[in-house]
Amino acid sequence: MSSGESVNVAVVDIGSNSLRLQISEVKDKSYKILDDYKEMLRLGDSIYTVGYFTPEVINRIVETLTGVKKLAESRGCKNIRAIATAAFREADNMGEALIRIEDACGIKVEVISGEEEARLTYLAATANFELAGRKAVVVDIGGGSTEYTIITDGKLERSESLPLGCNRLMREFLKKDPPTSGQILEMKEHIKSAQAPLGLGRDINMVICTGGSMNNVAVVKHFKDKAVRDSNVKYVERSFLKKFIKDFSQKSYNQRIKTEGLEENRGDLILPAAIQSDLVLNETGVSGFYTLSGGLRSGLTIDTINKMGIELPFQNNTESIRYARLLEIGNKFDFDEASALHVQSLAKMLYDGLKESMDLQGRDWLLLEGAAILRDVGKHIAYSKHHKHTYYLIKHSELVGYSAKEIEMIANIARYHRKSPPKSSHEDFNLMTTADQTKVLKLAAILRIAIAMDRSHKGQIKSLEVKVKPDVVIISAKSKGDISMEIRDFELKKELINKILKRPVILT
């Protein structure tokens, strides 16, 4: 695949609870999800009762995959990569089911091991979390099994697949509705016994839970907080989880499904998953967990892209997944990478020289860095008013290593890299606190100057030195070649920084 070309890929994850399809467009060094389809097949209902797929269940799988294939083909996907997990691994008639599926709809399903499940989930985790300098455990709770992956300083240390899927646990232990305290206690002891050989200790400082049931716990929490945000990553405090478990332990299935945000098909599965996650938090002493939506299928998409001979930016930059994600998003929206990185470099020189006089510190540079790299992604939509399009694209992108508030600030900094400064009619800016508004203006002022220093997009200015004096700020530029365009644009862009610094800024 040559530069600038794109291809659509489709992956299918057939789990014990649900079948998930993800269709993505792959272009250069990035991909974006076009479709994400789910069907709750609950194959575990058959496997963990009779031990095999009944004819009706196989027919349902075939019918669903036939529809999935049509959807993928309508998106221009030439092939579908399909994997199956615990339910297929344990089905007495696995071979018969696989043959029937391939004959009926032309899809060859690969039954993967628990260890391969863990590796794929690890790929997804490293793409979505800053794991350098951390020791993390990823707990991928499916219907039939749970994969535990230990990550140290961003590297996969070890993984283990345990028969602790929520459908399996529910059917083995929680046989009454609502379950008795004795049943819950017995299930807890069973989980703890299975977890013990893992040696989950207090050296673990981050817990990531994946799988539909724990993602649904996070959705319920965010509904309760009135903070619903369409994000792949969410955070849930253990204090909420403990209340959730206590509440759901006392409710029947019909009472649970009235909970806002709860998927009806998970009303009986969510409690075993929540209890297992809480036991992990208890062993590690961590105060909460992150959820990652689409962990396994996201990892499968990344692995499929790798098999095409493409490595994504985060895989070549494990020191900073945050930075790699900025480049990945920039590539997704066809940014000028060379110009973006040069402006980022100029912005850093300006920031270092001005941070003390502008009262900037801590993570403020990371905000400016994000805005400098992504400032022009709005051109992907249209050049006209691209700064406004940039705000929207940044706000709705999955930036790694930034909080929701920081993403909003980055979007605003990039929004004000050109044209007029904020006005009373700019609602998104006015929703921020006064302190955040002030910081956005300071960083946007620096960004405007950095952009002016590369107006020709030729990288003529190699370095900048800033001298702050009581009555003036002098920026000295070392350059090669003609910088008349840069000088002219500086004169046009300096008004905001002059106002903030309360003294003239001159370029020499």
Short mmCIF file of C-alpha atoms in Angstrom, two decimals:
data_model
loop_
_atom_site.label_atom_id
_atom_site.label_comp_id
_atom_site.label_asym_id
_atom_site.label_seq_id
_atom_site.Cartn_x
_atom_site.Cartn_y
_atom_site.Cartn_z
CA MET A 1 0.00 0.00 0.00
CA SER A 2 1.64 3.24 -1.16
CA SER A 3 1.60 6.56 0.69
CA GLY A 4 -1.75 8.32 0.57
CA GLU A 5 -3.70 5.19 -0.31
CA SER A 6 -6.25 3.70 2.05
CA VAL A 7 -7.73 0.26 2.56
CA ASN A 8 -10.61 -0.91 4.73
CA VAL A 9 -10.13 -3.89 7.02
CA ALA A 10 -12.74 -5.88 8.93
CA VAL A 11 -12.19 -7.94 12.07
CA VAL A 12 -14.67 -10.06 14.01
CA ASP A 13 -14.39 -11.15 17.63
CA ILE A 14 -16.73 -14.02 18.51
CA GLY A 15 -16.83 -14.13 22.28
CA SER A 16 -18.81 -16.15 24.80
CA ASN A 17 -21.21 -13.23 25.27
CA SER A 18 -21.18 -11.17 22.10
CA LEU A 19 -20.05 -11.06 18.49
CA ARG A 20 -18.34 -7.80 17.54
CA LEU A 21 -17.42 -6.46 14.11
CA GLN A 22 -14.99 -3.57 13.66
CA ILE A 23 -14.36 -1.99 10.25
CA SER A 24 -11.47 0.44 9.99
CA GLU A 25 -9.91 2.57 7.28
CA VAL A 26 -6.12 2.18 7.22
CA LYS A 27 -4.13 5.02 5.72
CA ASP A 28 -0.38 5.59 5.99
CA LYS A 29 0.49 5.34 9.72
CA SER A 30 -3.00 5.52 11.20
CA TYR A 31 -6.45 4.03 11.15
CA LYS A 32 -9.93 5.23 11.98
CA ILE A 33 -12.95 3.13 12.89
CA LEU A 34 -15.78 3.32 10.36
CA ASP A 35 -18.21 0.82 11.89
CA ASP A 36 -18.50 -0.99 15.22
CA TYR A 37 -21.31 -3.53 15.29
CA LYS A 38 -22.40 -5.78 18.15
CA GLU A 39 -24.74 -8.75 18.42
CA MET A 40 -25.35 -10.41 21.81
CA LEU A 41 -25.26 -14.13 20.90
CA ARG A 42 -24.48 -15.37 24.44
CA LEU A 43 -22.84 -18.55 23.20
CA GLY A 44 -21.83 -19.29 26.77
CA ASP A 45 -25.47 -20.02 27.62
CA SER A 46 -25.15 -23.14 25.48
CA ILE A 47 -21.56 -24.11 26.29
CA TYR A 48 -21.84 -23.74 30.08
CA THR A 49 -25.09 -25.72 30.26
CA VAL A 50 -24.87 -28.56 27.72
CA GLY A 51 -21.21 -28.28 26.65
CA TYR A 52 -21.76 -27.87 22.90
CA PHE A 53 -23.37 -25.63 20.29
CA THR A 54 -26.92 -26.71 19.57
CA PRO A 55 -28.11 -26.59 15.93
CA GLU A 56 -30.12 -23.47 16.77
CA VAL A 57 -27.02 -21.73 18.14
CA ILE A 58 -24.93 -22.63 15.07
CA ASN A 59 -27.71 -21.30 12.83
CA ARG A 60 -27.70 -18.05 14.79
CA ILE A 61 -23.92 -17.72 14.40
CA VAL A 62 -24.17 -18.35 10.65
CA GLU A 63 -27.04 -15.88 10.26
CA THR A 64 -25.15 -13.17 12.15
CA LEU A 65 -21.89 -13.71 10.29
CA THR A 66 -23.73 -13.62 6.95
CA GLY A 67 -25.07 -10.19 7.85
CA VAL A 68 -21.65 -9.10 9.10
CA LYS A 69 -20.05 -10.17 5.81
CA LYS A 70 -22.57 -8.10 3.81
CA LEU A 71 -21.85 -5.06 5.96
CA ALA A 72 -18.09 -5.49 5.54
CA GLU A 73 -18.40 -5.92 1.78
CA SER A 74 -20.56 -2.80 1.56
CA ARG A 75 -17.63 -0.94 3.11
CA GLY A 76 -15.21 -2.29 0.51
CA CYS A 77 -13.52 -4.88 2.73
CA LYS A 78 -12.10 -7.70 0.64
CA ASN A 79 -11.41 -10.03 3.56
CA ILE A 80 -12.68 -10.56 7.08
CA ARG A 81 -10.40 -11.75 9.85
CA ALA A 82 -12.50 -13.58 12.43
CA ILE A 83 -11.38 -15.02 15.76
CA ALA A 84 -13.25 -16.99 18.41
CA THR A 85 -12.41 -17.39 22.08
CA ALA A 86 -13.39 -19.46 25.13
CA ALA A 87 -16.83 -20.68 24.01
CA PHE A 88 -15.38 -22.23 20.87
CA ARG A 89 -12.31 -23.55 22.69
CA GLU A 90 -14.56 -25.52 25.03
CA ALA A 91 -17.33 -26.61 22.66
CA ASP A 92 -17.46 -30.38 22.15
CA ASN A 93 -18.51 -29.80 18.54
CA MET A 94 -16.09 -26.97 17.74
CA GLY A 95 -14.87 -28.58 14.50
CA GLU A 96 -18.38 -29.18 13.23
CA ALA A 97 -19.35 -25.57 13.95
CA LEU A 98 -16.27 -24.15 12.21
CA ILE A 99 -16.87 -26.23 9.07
CA ARG A 100 -20.54 -25.24 8.96
CA ILE A 101 -19.66 -21.54 9.32
CA GLU A 102 -17.05 -21.63 6.55
CA ASP A 103 -19.30 -23.58 4.19
CA ALA A 104 -22.32 -21.34 4.82
CA CYS A 105 -20.76 -17.88 4.69
CA GLY A 106 -17.18 -18.26 3.49
CA ILE A 107 -15.59 -17.00 6.69
CA LYS A 108 -12.75 -19.03 8.20
CA VAL A 109 -12.83 -18.55 11.97
CA GLU A 110 -9.56 -18.83 13.90
CA VAL A 111 -9.95 -20.18 17.44
CA ILE A 112 -7.26 -18.46 19.49
CA SER A 113 -5.72 -19.42 22.81
CA GLY A 114 -6.18 -17.48 26.02
CA GLU A 115 -2.56 -16.35 25.78
CA GLU A 116 -3.19 -14.92 22.31
CA GLU A 117 -6.27 -13.13 23.68
CA ALA A 118 -4.03 -11.56 26.30
CA ARG A 119 -1.46 -10.47 23.70
CA LEU A 120 -4.10 -8.78 21.56
CA THR A 121 -5.58 -7.00 24.57
CA TYR A 122 -2.06 -5.88 25.49
CA LEU A 123 -1.72 -4.28 22.04
CA ALA A 124 -4.92 -2.34 22.64
CA ALA A 125 -3.80 -1.25 26.12
CA THR A 126 -0.44 0.04 24.90
CA ALA A 127 -2.25 2.07 22.23
CA ASN A 128 -4.50 3.76 24.77
CA PHE A 129 -2.53 4.20 27.99
CA GLU A 130 0.76 5.73 29.06
CA LEU A 131 2.35 2.64 30.61
CA ALA A 132 6.01 3.67 30.75
CA GLY A 133 7.19 3.70 34.35
CA ARG A 134 4.11 1.81 35.55
CA LYS A 135 3.28 -1.71 36.57
CA ALA A 136 -0.20 -2.52 35.34
CA VAL A 137 -2.53 -5.48 35.17
CA VAL A 138 -5.05 -5.80 32.37
CA VAL A 139 -8.06 -7.89 33.37
CA ASP A 140 -10.02 -8.92 30.28
CA ILE A 141 -13.26 -10.47 31.57
CA GLY A 142 -15.15 -12.41 28.93
CA GLY A 143 -18.03 -14.79 29.21
CA GLY A 144 -15.97 -17.97 29.55
CA SER A 145 -12.49 -16.90 30.60
CA THR A 146 -10.57 -13.98 32.04
CA GLU A 147 -7.14 -13.05 30.73
CA TYR A 148 -4.72 -11.46 33.19
CA THR A 149 -1.82 -9.57 31.61
CA ILE A 150 0.97 -8.05 33.70
CA ILE A 151 2.70 -5.07 32.04
CA THR A 152 5.92 -3.62 33.45
CA ASP A 153 7.22 -0.31 32.09
CA GLY A 154 5.15 -0.77 28.94
CA LYS A 155 6.39 -4.30 28.25
CA LEU A 156 4.33 -7.48 28.45
CA GLU A 157 5.79 -9.38 31.39
CA ARG A 158 3.47 -12.39 31.56
CA SER A 159 -0.12 -13.42 30.97
CA GLU A 160 -2.48 -16.10 32.24
CA SER A 161 -5.90 -17.25 31.07
CA LEU A 162 -8.23 -18.38 33.88
CA PRO A 163 -11.70 -20.00 33.66
CA LEU A 164 -13.31 -17.01 35.39
CA GLY A 165 -15.63 -15.68 32.70
CA CYS A 166 -18.75 -13.95 34.01
CA ASN A 167 -21.21 -16.29 32.26
CA ARG A 168 -19.39 -19.33 33.63
CA LEU A 169 -19.27 -17.89 37.17
CA MET A 170 -22.90 -16.84 37.06
CA ARG A 171 -24.08 -20.32 36.07
CA GLU A 172 -21.80 -22.15 38.48
CA PHE A 173 -22.44 -20.06 41.59
CA LEU A 174 -25.26 -17.50 41.34
CA LYS A 175 -28.15 -19.90 40.85
CA LYS A 176 -30.78 -17.88 42.67
CA ASP A 177 -32.24 -14.53 41.70
CA PRO A 178 -31.16 -12.50 43.58
CA PRO A 179 -28.21 -14.62 44.71
CA THR A 180 -27.83 -15.54 48.36
CA SER A 181 -24.95 -14.18 50.43
CA GLY A 182 -23.64 -17.74 50.70
CA GLN A 183 -23.50 -18.09 46.91
CA ILE A 184 -21.65 -14.80 46.54
CA LEU A 185 -19.18 -15.75 49.28
CA GLU A 186 -18.52 -19.13 47.64
CA MET A 187 -17.92 -17.45 44.29
CA LYS A 188 -15.52 -14.95 45.86
CA GLU A 189 -13.49 -17.72 47.47
CA HIS A 190 -13.35 -19.56 44.14
CA ILE A 191 -12.10 -16.43 42.33
CA LYS A 192 -9.50 -15.66 45.02
CA SER A 193 -8.21 -19.23 44.88
CA ALA A 194 -7.82 -19.02 41.11
CA GLN A 195 -6.16 -15.59 41.30
CA ALA A 196 -3.68 -16.53 44.04
CA PRO A 197 -0.97 -18.06 41.78
CA LEU A 198 -0.87 -14.80 39.79
CA GLY A 199 0.78 -13.03 42.72
CA LEU A 200 -1.06 -9.76 42.24
CA GLY A 201 0.71 -7.47 44.69
CA ARG A 202 0.98 -3.90 45.93
CA ASP A 203 3.67 -3.17 43.33
CA ILE A 204 0.89 -2.94 40.75
CA ASN A 205 -0.22 0.69 40.46
CA MET A 206 -2.69 0.57 37.58
CA VAL A 207 -5.66 -1.71 36.86
CA ILE A 208 -7.28 -1.80 33.42
CA CYS A 209 -10.50 -3.80 33.01
CA THR A 210 -11.74 -4.73 29.55
CA GLY A 211 -14.71 -6.70 28.31
CA GLY A 212 -18.31 -5.69 27.80
CA SER A 213 -19.49 -6.18 31.38
CA MET A 214 -16.88 -3.93 33.01
CA ASN A 215 -17.31 -1.34 30.27
CA ASN A 216 -21.00 -1.39 31.15
CA VAL A 217 -20.18 -0.78 34.84
CA ALA A 218 -18.31 2.36 33.73
CA VAL A 219 -21.26 3.48 31.61
CA VAL A 220 -23.62 3.07 34.58
CA LYS A 221 -21.24 5.13 36.71
CA HIS A 222 -21.02 7.91 34.16
CA PHE A 223 -24.80 8.01 33.78
CA LYS A 224 -25.09 8.34 37.53
CA ASP A 225 -22.58 11.20 37.53
CA LYS A 226 -24.35 12.86 34.59
CA ALA A 227 -20.97 12.88 32.88
CA VAL A 228 -21.68 10.70 29.85
CA ARG A 229 -18.83 11.08 27.37
CA ASP A 230 -18.23 9.05 24.24
CA SER A 231 -14.75 7.86 25.14
CA ASN A 232 -12.97 4.54 24.79
CA VAL A 233 -11.36 5.05 28.20
CA LYS A 234 -13.26 5.69 31.43
CA TYR A 235 -12.27 5.64 35.09
CA VAL A 236 -14.25 4.11 37.96
CA GLU A 237 -13.35 4.60 41.63
CA ARG A 238 -13.42 1.54 43.87
CA SER A 239 -15.84 3.34 46.20
CA PHE A 240 -18.43 3.35 43.40
CA LEU A 241 -17.71 -0.27 42.51
CA LYS A 242 -18.27 -1.45 46.09
CA LYS A 243 -21.63 0.35 46.26
CA PHE A 244 -22.54 -1.08 42.85
CA ILE A 245 -21.79 -4.63 44.02
CA LYS A 246 -23.74 -4.20 47.26
CA ASP A 247 -26.73 -2.78 45.40
CA PHE A 248 -26.78 -5.40 42.62
CA SER A 249 -26.22 -8.28 45.06
CA GLN A 250 -29.58 -7.45 46.65
CA LYS A 251 -31.53 -6.92 43.42
CA SER A 252 -33.19 -9.39 41.10
CA TYR A 253 -32.48 -9.43 37.38
CA ASN A 254 -35.68 -7.50 36.66
CA GLN A 255 -34.73 -4.85 39.19
CA ARG A 256 -31.18 -4.52 37.87
CA ILE A 257 -32.16 -3.90 34.25
CA LYS A 258 -34.04 -0.76 35.30
CA THR A 259 -30.66 0.82 36.13
CA GLU A 260 -29.88 3.73 33.80
CA GLY A 261 -27.13 2.82 31.36
CA LEU A 262 -27.24 -0.94 32.01
CA GLU A 263 -27.47 -3.23 28.99
CA GLU A 264 -30.41 -5.58 29.53
CA ASN A 265 -28.48 -8.59 28.25
CA ARG A 266 -25.83 -8.03 30.94
CA GLY A 267 -28.22 -7.87 33.88
CA ASP A 268 -27.22 -11.35 35.05
CA LEU A 269 -23.56 -11.23 33.97
CA ILE A 270 -22.37 -7.94 35.38
CA LEU A 271 -22.23 -8.87 39.08
CA PRO A 272 -19.63 -11.68 38.72
CA ALA A 273 -17.48 -9.38 36.58
CA ALA A 274 -17.74 -6.53 39.09
CA ILE A 275 -16.86 -8.79 42.03
CA GLN A 276 -13.84 -10.24 40.24
CA SER A 277 -12.57 -6.72 39.43
CA ASP A 278 -13.07 -5.62 43.03
CA LEU A 279 -10.99 -8.55 44.25
CA VAL A 280 -8.17 -7.41 41.95
CA LEU A 281 -8.37 -3.91 43.43
CA ASN A 282 -8.31 -5.40 46.92
CA GLU A 283 -5.17 -7.42 46.21
CA THR A 284 -3.30 -4.56 44.54
CA GLY A 285 -4.49 -1.73 46.79
CA VAL A 286 -5.32 0.41 43.74
CA SER A 287 -8.15 2.90 44.34
CA GLY A 288 -9.96 2.43 41.04
CA PHE A 289 -9.77 0.97 37.55
CA TYR A 290 -9.77 2.16 33.95
CA THR A 291 -11.99 0.58 31.35
CA LEU A 292 -11.06 0.21 27.70
CA SER A 293 -13.88 -0.24 25.24
CA GLY A 294 -13.20 -2.73 22.47
CA GLY A 295 -9.99 -4.03 23.94
CA LEU A 296 -9.73 -7.36 22.13
CA ARG A 297 -11.11 -6.23 18.78
CA SER A 298 -8.95 -3.07 18.85
CA GLY A 299 -5.92 -5.28 19.45
CA LEU A 300 -7.07 -7.54 16.61
CA THR A 301 -7.32 -4.54 14.28
CA ILE A 302 -3.82 -3.37 15.24
CA ASP A 303 -2.43 -6.90 14.76
CA THR A 304 -4.12 -7.14 11.35
CA ILE A 305 -2.56 -3.80 10.33
CA ASN A 306 0.83 -5.09 11.52
CA LYS A 307 0.38 -8.17 9.32
CA MET A 308 0.00 -5.76 6.38
CA GLY A 309 3.54 -4.57 7.11
CA ILE A 310 2.47 -1.35 8.85
CA GLU A 311 3.62 -0.32 12.33
CA LEU A 312 1.59 2.37 14.05
CA PRO A 313 3.40 5.34 15.68
CA PHE A 314 2.85 4.17 19.27
CA GLN A 315 4.61 0.89 18.48
CA ASN A 316 7.78 2.77 17.51
CA ASN A 317 7.58 5.22 20.40
CA THR A 318 6.89 3.23 23.56
CA GLU A 319 8.54 5.94 25.67
CA SER A 320 5.55 8.23 25.11
CA ILE A 321 2.26 6.78 23.93
CA ARG A 322 0.79 10.23 24.46
CA TYR A 323 3.11 11.76 21.88
CA ALA A 324 2.73 8.86 19.48
CA ARG A 325 -1.06 9.20 19.59
CA LEU A 326 -0.77 12.88 18.63
CA LEU A 327 1.18 11.85 15.52
CA GLU A 328 -1.28 9.05 14.78
CA ILE A 329 -4.26 11.42 14.94
CA GLY A 330 -2.39 13.95 12.81
CA ASN A 331 -1.76 11.29 10.16
CA LYS A 332 -5.39 10.23 10.33
CA PHE A 333 -6.37 13.73 9.23
CA ASP A 334 -3.61 14.13 6.62
CA PHE A 335 -1.57 16.76 8.46
CA ASP A 336 1.76 18.13 7.23
CA GLU A 337 3.95 16.20 9.66
CA ALA A 338 7.21 18.01 8.87
CA SER A 339 5.61 21.42 9.40
CA ALA A 340 3.79 20.28 12.54
CA LEU A 341 6.99 19.01 14.14
CA HIS A 342 8.96 22.11 13.18
CA VAL A 343 6.32 24.40 14.69
CA GLN A 344 6.30 22.17 17.79
CA SER A 345 10.09 22.65 18.08
CA LEU A 346 9.79 26.43 17.70
CA ALA A 347 6.95 26.52 20.22
CA LYS A 348 9.14 24.69 22.76
CA MET A 349 11.91 27.26 22.39
CA LEU A 350 9.43 30.09 22.88
CA TYR A 351 7.76 28.32 25.81
CA ASP A 352 11.08 27.76 27.60
CA GLY A 353 11.99 31.40 27.19
CA LEU A 354 8.61 32.80 28.26
CA LYS A 355 7.24 30.34 30.83
CA GLU A 356 8.55 32.19 33.86
CA SER A 357 7.23 35.60 32.83
CA MET A 358 3.90 34.07 31.72
CA ASP A 359 3.53 31.94 34.87
CA LEU A 360 3.42 28.66 32.95
CA GLN A 361 4.55 25.39 34.52
CA GLY A 362 3.94 21.66 35.01
CA ARG A 363 1.86 20.11 32.24
CA ASP A 364 1.30 23.41 30.41
CA TRP A 365 3.93 22.48 27.82
CA LEU A 366 2.12 19.22 27.06
CA LEU A 367 -1.02 21.22 26.24
CA LEU A 368 0.88 23.52 23.90
CA GLU A 369 2.67 20.56 22.34
CA GLY A 370 -0.62 18.85 21.52
CA ALA A 371 -2.08 22.01 20.02
CA ALA A 372 1.09 22.73 18.00
CA ILE A 373 1.08 19.26 16.42
CA LEU A 374 -2.66 19.12 15.70
CA ARG A 375 -3.39 22.78 14.94
CA ASP A 376 -4.14 22.24 11.25
CA VAL A 377 -6.03 18.92 11.26
CA GLY A 378 -9.22 20.87 10.52
CA LYS A 379 -7.96 21.30 6.95
CA HIS A 380 -9.02 17.67 6.50
CA ILE A 381 -12.60 19.00 6.47
CA ALA A 382 -12.02 22.34 4.71
CA TYR A 383 -9.38 25.07 4.62
CA SER A 384 -11.98 27.74 5.24
CA LYS A 385 -12.49 28.13 9.00
CA HIS A 386 -10.18 25.17 9.56
CA HIS A 387 -9.32 26.40 13.06
CA LYS A 388 -12.96 25.77 14.03
CA HIS A 389 -12.90 22.32 12.43
CA THR A 390 -9.67 21.64 14.31
CA TYR A 391 -11.40 22.36 17.62
CA TYR A 392 -14.09 19.77 16.83
CA LEU A 393 -11.68 17.07 15.64
CA ILE A 394 -9.38 17.41 18.65
CA LYS A 395 -12.25 17.44 21.13
CA HIS A 396 -13.67 14.24 19.69
CA SER A 397 -10.37 12.38 19.23
CA GLU A 398 -9.07 9.83 21.71
CA LEU A 399 -5.97 11.64 22.97
CA VAL A 400 -3.93 9.47 25.35
CA GLY A 401 -2.36 10.83 28.52
CA TYR A 402 -4.67 13.84 28.80
CA SER A 403 -7.72 14.40 30.98
CA ALA A 404 -11.06 15.47 29.47
CA LYS A 405 -10.39 19.03 30.71
CA GLU A 406 -6.94 19.07 29.14
CA ILE A 407 -8.31 17.85 25.80
CA GLU A 408 -10.84 20.71 25.89
CA MET A 409 -7.98 23.15 26.55
CA ILE A 410 -5.84 21.74 23.72
CA ALA A 411 -8.81 22.05 21.36
CA ASN A 412 -9.27 25.69 22.37
CA ILE A 413 -5.56 26.54 22.07
CA ALA A 414 -5.59 25.13 18.54
CA ARG A 415 -8.90 26.89 17.84
CA TYR A 416 -7.32 30.27 18.58
CA HIS A 417 -4.06 29.75 16.69
CA ARG A 418 -5.41 32.11 14.01
CA LYS A 419 -8.08 34.71 13.34
CA SER A 420 -9.80 36.56 16.18
CA PRO A 421 -9.25 35.89 19.90
CA PRO A 422 -12.19 34.61 22.02
CA LYS A 423 -15.47 36.54 21.99
CA SER A 424 -18.49 36.52 24.29
CA SER A 425 -20.34 34.51 21.63
CA HIS A 426 -17.79 31.65 21.78
CA GLU A 427 -19.67 29.26 24.06
CA ASP A 428 -17.02 26.52 24.31
CA PHE A 429 -14.38 29.00 25.50
CA ASN A 430 -16.74 30.66 27.96
CA LEU A 431 -17.62 27.32 29.59
CA MET A 432 -14.06 27.01 30.90
CA THR A 433 -12.98 28.45 34.23
CA THR A 434 -11.35 31.88 34.25
CA ALA A 435 -7.99 30.32 35.14
CA ASP A 436 -8.22 27.87 32.22
CA GLN A 437 -9.28 30.64 29.84
CA THR A 438 -6.23 32.67 30.83
CA LYS A 439 -3.92 29.70 30.30
CA VAL A 440 -5.45 28.94 26.89
CA LEU A 441 -4.86 32.53 25.77
CA LYS A 442 -1.23 32.48 26.93
CA LEU A 443 -0.49 29.22 25.12
CA ALA A 444 -2.42 30.28 22.00
CA ALA A 445 -0.36 33.50 21.91
CA ILE A 446 2.88 31.47 21.94
CA LEU A 447 1.51 29.13 19.27
CA ARG A 448 0.64 32.05 17.00
CA ILE A 449 4.24 33.26 17.12
CA ALA A 450 5.63 29.74 16.55
CA ILE A 451 3.42 29.36 13.47
CA ALA A 452 4.54 32.76 12.17
CA MET A 453 8.16 31.59 12.50
CA ASP A 454 7.45 28.93 9.84
CA ARG A 455 5.09 30.88 7.61
CA SER A 456 6.87 29.70 4.46
CA HIS A 457 6.71 26.04 5.59
CA LYS A 458 10.36 25.73 4.60
CA GLY A 459 11.89 25.45 8.08
CA GLN A 460 14.08 28.50 7.47
CA ILE A 461 14.31 29.46 11.15
CA LYS A 462 16.40 26.86 12.98
CA SER A 463 16.41 28.23 16.52
CA LEU A 464 14.97 30.98 18.67
CA GLU A 465 16.36 32.73 21.73
CA VAL A 466 14.11 34.74 24.05
CA LYS A 467 15.27 37.59 26.28
CA VAL A 468 12.68 39.05 28.63
CA LYS A 469 13.42 42.60 29.78
CA PRO A 470 11.31 44.95 31.93
CA ASP A 471 10.16 47.01 28.96
CA VAL A 472 10.51 44.64 26.00
CA VAL A 473 10.77 40.98 24.95
CA ILE A 474 13.35 40.24 22.27
CA ILE A 475 13.13 37.10 20.14
CA SER A 476 16.33 36.41 18.21
CA ALA A 477 16.04 34.06 15.25
CA LYS A 478 18.86 32.04 13.71
CA SER A 479 17.95 31.25 10.15
CA LYS A 480 19.12 30.02 6.77
CA GLY A 481 17.69 31.74 3.75
CA ASP A 482 15.00 34.34 3.28
CA ILE A 483 12.66 34.82 6.26
CA SER A 484 10.76 37.83 4.95
CA MET A 485 7.48 35.89 5.06
CA GLU A 486 8.13 34.94 8.69
CA ILE A 487 8.91 38.53 9.66
CA ARG A 488 5.75 39.81 7.99
CA ASP A 489 3.56 37.15 9.64
CA PHE A 490 5.15 37.83 13.04
CA GLU A 491 4.11 41.47 12.78
CA LEU A 492 0.55 40.34 12.07
CA LYS A 493 0.44 37.76 14.88
CA LYS A 494 2.15 39.54 17.78
CA GLU A 495 -0.80 41.60 19.06
CA LEU A 496 -2.11 38.93 21.46
CA ILE A 497 1.27 38.16 23.06
CA ASN A 498 2.02 41.88 23.39
CA LYS A 499 -1.24 42.31 25.28
CA ILE A 500 -0.57 39.35 27.60
CA LEU A 501 3.02 40.33 28.38
CA LYS A 502 2.08 44.03 28.67
CA ARG A 503 5.16 45.03 26.73
CA PRO A 504 6.20 44.93 23.07
CA VAL A 505 7.69 41.77 21.58
CA ILE A 506 10.21 42.31 18.80
CA LEU A 507 11.94 39.93 16.39
CA THR A 508 15.59 40.36 15.52
#
